[in-house]
JSON list of C-alpha atoms in Angstrom, two decimals:
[
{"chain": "A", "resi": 7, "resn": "UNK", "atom": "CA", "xyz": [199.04, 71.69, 209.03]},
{"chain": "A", "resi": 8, "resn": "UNK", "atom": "CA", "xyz": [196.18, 69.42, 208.12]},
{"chain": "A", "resi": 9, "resn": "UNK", "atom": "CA", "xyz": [193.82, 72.47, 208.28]},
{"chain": "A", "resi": 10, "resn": "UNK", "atom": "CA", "xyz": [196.28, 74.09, 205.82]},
{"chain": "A", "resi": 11, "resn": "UNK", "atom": "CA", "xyz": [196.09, 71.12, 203.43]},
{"chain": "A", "resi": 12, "resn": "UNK", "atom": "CA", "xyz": [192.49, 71.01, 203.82]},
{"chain": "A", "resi": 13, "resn": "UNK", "atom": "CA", "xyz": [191.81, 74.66, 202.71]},
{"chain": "A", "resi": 14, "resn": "UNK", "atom": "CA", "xyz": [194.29, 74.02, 199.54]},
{"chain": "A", "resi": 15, "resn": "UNK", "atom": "CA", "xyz": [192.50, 70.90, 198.60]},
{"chain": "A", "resi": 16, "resn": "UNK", "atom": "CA", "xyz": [188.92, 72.24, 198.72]},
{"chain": "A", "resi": 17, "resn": "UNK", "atom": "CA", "xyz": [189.94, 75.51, 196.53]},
{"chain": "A", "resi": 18, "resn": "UNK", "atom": "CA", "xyz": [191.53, 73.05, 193.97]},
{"chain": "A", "resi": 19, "resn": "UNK", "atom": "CA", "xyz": [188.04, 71.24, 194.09]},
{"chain": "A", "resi": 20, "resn": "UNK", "atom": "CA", "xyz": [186.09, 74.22, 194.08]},
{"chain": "A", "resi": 21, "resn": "UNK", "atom": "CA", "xyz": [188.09, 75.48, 190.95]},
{"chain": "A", "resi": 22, "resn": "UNK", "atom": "CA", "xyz": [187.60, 71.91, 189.60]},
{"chain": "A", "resi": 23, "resn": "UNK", "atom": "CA", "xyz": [183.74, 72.68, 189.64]},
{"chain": "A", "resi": 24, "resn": "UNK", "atom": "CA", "xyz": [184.54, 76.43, 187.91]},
{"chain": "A", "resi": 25, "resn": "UNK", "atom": "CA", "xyz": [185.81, 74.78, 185.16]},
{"chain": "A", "resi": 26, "resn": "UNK", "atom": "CA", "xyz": [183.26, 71.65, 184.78]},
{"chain": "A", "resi": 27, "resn": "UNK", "atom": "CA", "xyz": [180.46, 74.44, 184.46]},
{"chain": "A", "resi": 28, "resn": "UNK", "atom": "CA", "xyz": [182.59, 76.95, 182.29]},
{"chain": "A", "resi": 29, "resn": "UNK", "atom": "CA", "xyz": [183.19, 73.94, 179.92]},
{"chain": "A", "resi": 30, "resn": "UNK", "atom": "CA", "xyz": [179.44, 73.08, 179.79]},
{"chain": "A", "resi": 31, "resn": "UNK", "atom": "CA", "xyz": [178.66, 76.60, 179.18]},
{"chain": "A", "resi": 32, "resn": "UNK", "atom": "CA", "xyz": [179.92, 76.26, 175.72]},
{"chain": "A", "resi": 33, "resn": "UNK", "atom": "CA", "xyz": [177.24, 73.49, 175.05]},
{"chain": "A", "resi": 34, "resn": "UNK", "atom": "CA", "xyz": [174.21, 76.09, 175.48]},
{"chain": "A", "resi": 35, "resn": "UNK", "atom": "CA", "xyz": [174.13, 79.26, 173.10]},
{"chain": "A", "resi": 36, "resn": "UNK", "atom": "CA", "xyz": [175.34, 82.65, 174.43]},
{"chain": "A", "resi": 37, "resn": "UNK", "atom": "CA", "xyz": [175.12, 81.07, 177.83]},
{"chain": "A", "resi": 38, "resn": "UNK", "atom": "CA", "xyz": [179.38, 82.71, 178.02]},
{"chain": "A", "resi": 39, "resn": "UNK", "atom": "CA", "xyz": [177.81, 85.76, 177.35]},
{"chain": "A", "resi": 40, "resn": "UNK", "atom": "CA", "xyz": [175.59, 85.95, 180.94]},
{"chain": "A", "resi": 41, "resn": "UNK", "atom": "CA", "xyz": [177.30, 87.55, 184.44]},
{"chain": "A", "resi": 42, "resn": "UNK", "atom": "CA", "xyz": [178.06, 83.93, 185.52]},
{"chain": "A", "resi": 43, "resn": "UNK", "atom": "CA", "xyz": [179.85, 83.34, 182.17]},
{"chain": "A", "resi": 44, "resn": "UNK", "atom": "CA", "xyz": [181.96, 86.31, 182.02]},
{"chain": "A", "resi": 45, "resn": "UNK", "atom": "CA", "xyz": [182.69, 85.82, 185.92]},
{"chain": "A", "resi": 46, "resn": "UNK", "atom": "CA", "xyz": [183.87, 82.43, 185.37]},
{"chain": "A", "resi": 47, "resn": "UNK", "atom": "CA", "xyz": [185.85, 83.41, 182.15]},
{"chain": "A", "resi": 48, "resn": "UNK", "atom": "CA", "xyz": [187.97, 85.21, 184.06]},
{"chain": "A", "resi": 49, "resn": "UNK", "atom": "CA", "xyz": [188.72, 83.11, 186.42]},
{"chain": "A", "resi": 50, "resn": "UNK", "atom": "CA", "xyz": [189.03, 79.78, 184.33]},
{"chain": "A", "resi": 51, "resn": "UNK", "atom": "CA", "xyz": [190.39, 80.87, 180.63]},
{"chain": "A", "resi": 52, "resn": "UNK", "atom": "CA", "xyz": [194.00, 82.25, 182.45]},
{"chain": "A", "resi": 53, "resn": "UNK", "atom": "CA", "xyz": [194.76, 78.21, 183.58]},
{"chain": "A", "resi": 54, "resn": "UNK", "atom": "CA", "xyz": [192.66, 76.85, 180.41]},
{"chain": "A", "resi": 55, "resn": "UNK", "atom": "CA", "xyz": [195.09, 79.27, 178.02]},
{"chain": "A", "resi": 56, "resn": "UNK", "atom": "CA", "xyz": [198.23, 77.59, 177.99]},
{"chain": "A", "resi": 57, "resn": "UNK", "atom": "CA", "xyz": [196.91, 74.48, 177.19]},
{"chain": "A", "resi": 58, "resn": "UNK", "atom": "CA", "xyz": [195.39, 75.60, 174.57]},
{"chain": "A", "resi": 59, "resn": "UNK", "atom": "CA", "xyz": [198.53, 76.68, 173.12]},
{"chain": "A", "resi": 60, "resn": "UNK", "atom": "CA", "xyz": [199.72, 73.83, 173.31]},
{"chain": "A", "resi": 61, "resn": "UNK", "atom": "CA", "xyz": [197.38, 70.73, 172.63]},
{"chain": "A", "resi": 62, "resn": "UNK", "atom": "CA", "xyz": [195.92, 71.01, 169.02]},
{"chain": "A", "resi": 63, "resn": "UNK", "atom": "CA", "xyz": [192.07, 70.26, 168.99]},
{"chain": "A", "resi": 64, "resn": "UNK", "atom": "CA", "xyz": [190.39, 67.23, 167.33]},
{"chain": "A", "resi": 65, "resn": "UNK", "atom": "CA", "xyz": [188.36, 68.76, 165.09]},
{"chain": "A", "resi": 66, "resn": "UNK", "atom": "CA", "xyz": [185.92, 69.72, 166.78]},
{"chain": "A", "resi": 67, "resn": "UNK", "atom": "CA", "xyz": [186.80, 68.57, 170.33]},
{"chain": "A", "resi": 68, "resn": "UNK", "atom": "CA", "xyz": [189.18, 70.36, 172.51]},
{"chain": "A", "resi": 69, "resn": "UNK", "atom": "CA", "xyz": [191.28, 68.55, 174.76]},
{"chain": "A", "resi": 70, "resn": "UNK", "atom": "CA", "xyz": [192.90, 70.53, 176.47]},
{"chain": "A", "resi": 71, "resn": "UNK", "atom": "CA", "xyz": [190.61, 70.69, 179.60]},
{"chain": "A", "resi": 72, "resn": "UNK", "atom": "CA", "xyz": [191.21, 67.17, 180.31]},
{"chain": "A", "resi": 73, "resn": "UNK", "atom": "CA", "xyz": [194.53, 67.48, 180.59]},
{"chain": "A", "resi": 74, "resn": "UNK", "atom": "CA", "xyz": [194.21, 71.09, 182.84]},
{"chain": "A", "resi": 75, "resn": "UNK", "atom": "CA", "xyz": [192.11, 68.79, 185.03]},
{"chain": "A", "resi": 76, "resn": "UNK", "atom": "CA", "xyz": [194.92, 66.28, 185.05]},
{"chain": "A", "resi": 77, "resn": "UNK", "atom": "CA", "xyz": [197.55, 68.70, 186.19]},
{"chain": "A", "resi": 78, "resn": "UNK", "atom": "CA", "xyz": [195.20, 69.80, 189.02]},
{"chain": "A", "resi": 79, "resn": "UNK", "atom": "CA", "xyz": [194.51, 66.22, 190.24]},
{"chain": "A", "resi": 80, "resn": "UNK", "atom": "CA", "xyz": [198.79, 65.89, 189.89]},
{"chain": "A", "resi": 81, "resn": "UNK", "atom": "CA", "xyz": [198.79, 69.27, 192.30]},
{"chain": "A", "resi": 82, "resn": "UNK", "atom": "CA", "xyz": [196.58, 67.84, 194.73]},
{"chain": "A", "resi": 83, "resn": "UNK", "atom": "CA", "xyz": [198.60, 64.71, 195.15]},
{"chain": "A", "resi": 84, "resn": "UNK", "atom": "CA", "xyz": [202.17, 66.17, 195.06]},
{"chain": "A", "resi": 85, "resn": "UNK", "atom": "CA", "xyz": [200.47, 68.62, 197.82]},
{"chain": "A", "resi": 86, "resn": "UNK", "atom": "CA", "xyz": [199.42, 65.58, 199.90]},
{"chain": "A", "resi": 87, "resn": "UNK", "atom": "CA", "xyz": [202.78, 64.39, 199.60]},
{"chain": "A", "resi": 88, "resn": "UNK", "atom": "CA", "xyz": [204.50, 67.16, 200.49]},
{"chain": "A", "resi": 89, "resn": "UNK", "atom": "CA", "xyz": [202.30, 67.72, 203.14]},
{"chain": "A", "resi": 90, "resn": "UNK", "atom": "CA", "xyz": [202.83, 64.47, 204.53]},
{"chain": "A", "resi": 91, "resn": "UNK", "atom": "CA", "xyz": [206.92, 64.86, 204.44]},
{"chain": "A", "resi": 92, "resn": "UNK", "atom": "CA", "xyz": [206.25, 67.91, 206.95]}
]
């Protein structure tokens, strides 16, 4: 089981880290536009979407990433805790 938990943990990091560098893609000009951006577009703007939706911008700023990365950190423990019921 703790293999299991392992594996689930390190994707949820490793999509963590998709979404750090898709977000600082949008600091550099057309750097979205490049393989790497379009690869990670598609993987990150599906779980970035619905937050977006919902959480208005501040201006300028979008928030919403902060809290997709809050819901992920929420996953990880709720799977750590369900884990350790098992």
């Amino acid at each position: 089981m703790d293999f299991l938990l392992s594996i689930l943990l390190n994707l949820i990091q490793l999509y963590q880290w998709a979404l750090i560098i898709y977000i600082f893609m949008s600091w550099f000009p057309n750097a979205r536009e490049t393989a790497i951006g379009q690869f990670l577009a598609r993987i990150c703007e599906p779980y970035l979407e619905p937050f977006r939706r919902f959480i208005p911008s501040l201006g300028m700023i979008d928030i919403s990433p902060i809290v997709a990365f809050l819901v992920l950190r929420f996953a990880s423990g709720g799977l750590i805790q369900l884990f350790n019921w098992i």
